Structures are given as structure tokens and as C-alpha cells.
Amino acid sequence: MNCLIVEDDATGLALLERYLKPFGKITTAVDGLQAVQAFRDAVERGESFQFVCLDIMLPGMDGQHVLREMRAIEKERGFTEHTAARIVMTTALDDKENLLEAIAMCDAYLVKPIHMSDLMFYLQRFGLAR
């Protein structure tokens, strides 16, 4: 599995990397602009991400905007529901407004602190892990 972790908090990033490393290749980004560029570059190389953990609160461009950009890139390239990345929004905010805005385009929403069991649930649900 090719995975992108977008997280500006070093501790959170290290934790997600540790959780996801056994499942495949990990790419990281620490801000929204870097995330969109990494996503676009992977698509252009034919190595698109199957799984993305995307923090909502990011410097440069917030996660909601990043999510819209990622989905626009996929749409431009003809991705379908079955070939698009599975994107899990992550946040420290347990806030219905953010949830409602993201849920239309993301595949899941996790409130921090994130536990391995939460990620495993979604990896299995998406067919990305046994």
C-alpha cells in the first residue's frame, strides 16, 4: 500500500508512521501545500496513494482545502470511486462543522488521539489490510 500521512505535529506524525509502516510505503507532508504536491506527484508517476491520513488543522492550507484539491486531482485524472484514495481526516477537534464539511469527500474521520485499532478498522474496511 502506498500511504500519505499529512500531519504538522511531530509526535502525531511519528505515531502514524509507526502504525502504518508495516502496511507499505509511507510518504509524509507537514503542511497543506506539501501534501497537495506530494499527492499530485504520486499520481503523475503512476504511484497514487491508496490511503491518506489528513489532518484538518495544517499550516499553509487547511486539511479541508487539501481534501478538495486531492479529489479534484483524482477527478481530472479519471479516478473512480474504486480507484480513488481512501482518505481519513484526523483532528484534535471533535467538531460537527468540520465533520459535516469533510464527510462528503473523505472516507472516514478520526478524532485524536488515534489508536492503532481505529486505523486497523478502516484499513480492513477498505480492503487495505487483513
Coordinates of C-alpha atoms in Angstrom, one line a residue:
M1 CA 0.0 0.0 0.0
N2 CA 1.2 3.5 -0.8
C3 CA 0.3 5.8 2.0
L4 CA 0.5 9.6 2.6
I5 CA 0.4 11.0 6.1
V6 CA -0.2 14.7 6.4
E7 CA 0.4 15.9 9.9
D8 CA 2.2 19.0 11.3
D9 CA 2.7 17.7 14.8
A10 CA 5.9 15.7 15.0
T11 CA 4.6 13.3 17.7
G12 CA 1.4 12.6 15.8
L13 CA 3.3 12.1 12.6
A14 CA 5.8 9.7 14.2
L15 CA 2.9 7.7 15.8
L16 CA 1.0 7.4 12.5
E17 CA 4.2 6.4 10.7
R18 CA 4.8 3.6 13.3
Y19 CA 1.2 2.4 12.9
L20 CA 1.2 2.3 9.1
K21 CA 4.8 1.3 8.3
P22 CA 4.1 -2.4 8.4
F23 CA 1.5 -2.0 5.6
G24 CA 3.6 -0.4 2.9
K25 CA 5.4 2.7 1.7
I26 CA 5.0 5.9 3.7
T27 CA 5.3 9.4 2.4
T28 CA 4.9 12.4 4.8
A29 CA 3.9 16.0 4.5
V30 CA 3.9 18.6 7.3
D31 CA 1.7 21.3 5.6
G32 CA -1.1 21.5 3.1
L33 CA 0.9 22.7 0.2
Q34 CA 3.4 20.0 0.6
A35 CA 0.6 17.4 0.8
V36 CA -1.1 18.5 -2.4
Q37 CA 2.3 18.5 -4.2
A38 CA 3.1 15.0 -2.9
F39 CA -0.3 13.8 -4.0
R40 CA -0.1 15.3 -7.5
D41 CA 3.5 14.0 -7.9
A42 CA 2.4 10.4 -7.0
V43 CA -0.5 10.5 -9.4
E44 CA 1.7 11.8 -12.2
R45 CA 4.3 9.0 -11.6
G46 CA 1.5 6.4 -11.7
E47 CA 2.1 5.6 -8.0
S48 CA -1.1 7.1 -6.5
F49 CA -1.8 6.8 -2.8
Q50 CA -4.2 4.2 -1.7
F51 CA -4.5 5.6 1.8
V52 CA -4.2 9.1 3.2
C53 CA -4.3 10.3 6.8
L54 CA -5.0 14.0 6.5
D55 CA -5.0 16.4 9.5
I56 CA -7.6 19.2 9.3
M57 CA -5.6 21.9 11.0
L58 CA -2.4 22.5 8.9
P59 CA -0.2 25.4 8.2
G60 CA -0.3 26.9 4.7
M61 CA -3.6 25.3 3.5
D62 CA -6.0 23.6 5.9
G63 CA -7.0 19.9 5.5
Q64 CA -10.4 20.7 4.1
H65 CA -8.8 22.6 1.2
V66 CA -6.3 19.9 0.8
L67 CA -9.0 17.3 0.6
R68 CA -10.8 19.3 -2.1
E69 CA -7.6 19.6 -4.1
M70 CA -6.8 15.9 -3.8
R71 CA -10.3 15.0 -5.0
A72 CA -10.0 17.5 -7.9
I73 CA -6.7 15.9 -9.0
E74 CA -8.3 12.5 -9.0
K75 CA -11.3 13.8 -11.0
E76 CA -9.0 15.4 -13.6
R77 CA -7.2 12.0 -14.0
G78 CA -10.4 10.0 -14.3
F79 CA -10.2 8.2 -11.0
T80 CA -13.4 6.3 -10.0
E81 CA -14.8 5.6 -6.5
H82 CA -12.9 2.3 -6.6
T83 CA -9.6 3.8 -7.7
A84 CA -9.6 7.0 -5.6
A85 CA -7.5 7.2 -2.4
R86 CA -9.2 6.3 0.8
I87 CA -8.8 9.5 2.8
V88 CA -9.2 9.5 6.6
M89 CA -9.4 13.0 8.1
T90 CA -7.8 13.4 11.5
T91 CA -8.3 16.2 14.0
A92 CA -7.9 17.1 17.6
L93 CA -11.3 18.9 17.3
D94 CA -14.4 16.9 17.9
D95 CA -16.5 19.4 15.9
K96 CA -19.6 18.7 13.9
E97 CA -19.0 21.6 11.5
N98 CA -15.6 20.1 10.4
L99 CA -17.1 16.6 10.2
L100 CA -20.0 17.7 8.0
E101 CA -17.7 19.6 5.7
A102 CA -15.3 16.7 5.3
I103 CA -17.6 13.8 5.2
A104 CA -18.9 14.4 1.7
M105 CA -15.4 13.8 0.2
C106 CA -13.5 11.8 2.8
D107 CA -13.9 8.1 3.7
A108 CA -13.6 8.4 7.4
Y109 CA -13.0 10.8 10.3
L110 CA -10.9 10.1 13.4
V111 CA -10.5 12.3 16.5
K112 CA -7.1 12.3 18.1
P113 CA -5.5 10.6 19.9
I114 CA -5.6 8.0 17.2
H115 CA -5.2 4.4 18.2
M116 CA -3.9 1.5 16.1
S117 CA -7.2 -0.3 16.5
D118 CA -9.1 2.6 14.8
L119 CA -6.7 2.6 11.9
M120 CA -6.9 -1.1 11.5
F121 CA -10.7 -1.0 11.4
Y122 CA -10.6 1.3 8.4
L123 CA -7.6 -0.4 6.7
Q124 CA -9.6 -3.7 6.9
R125 CA -12.9 -2.0 5.9
F126 CA -11.2 -0.5 2.8
G127 CA -9.5 -3.8 1.9
L128 CA -6.0 -2.5 2.5
A129 CA -5.1 -4.8 5.4
R130 CA -6.1 -8.3 6.6

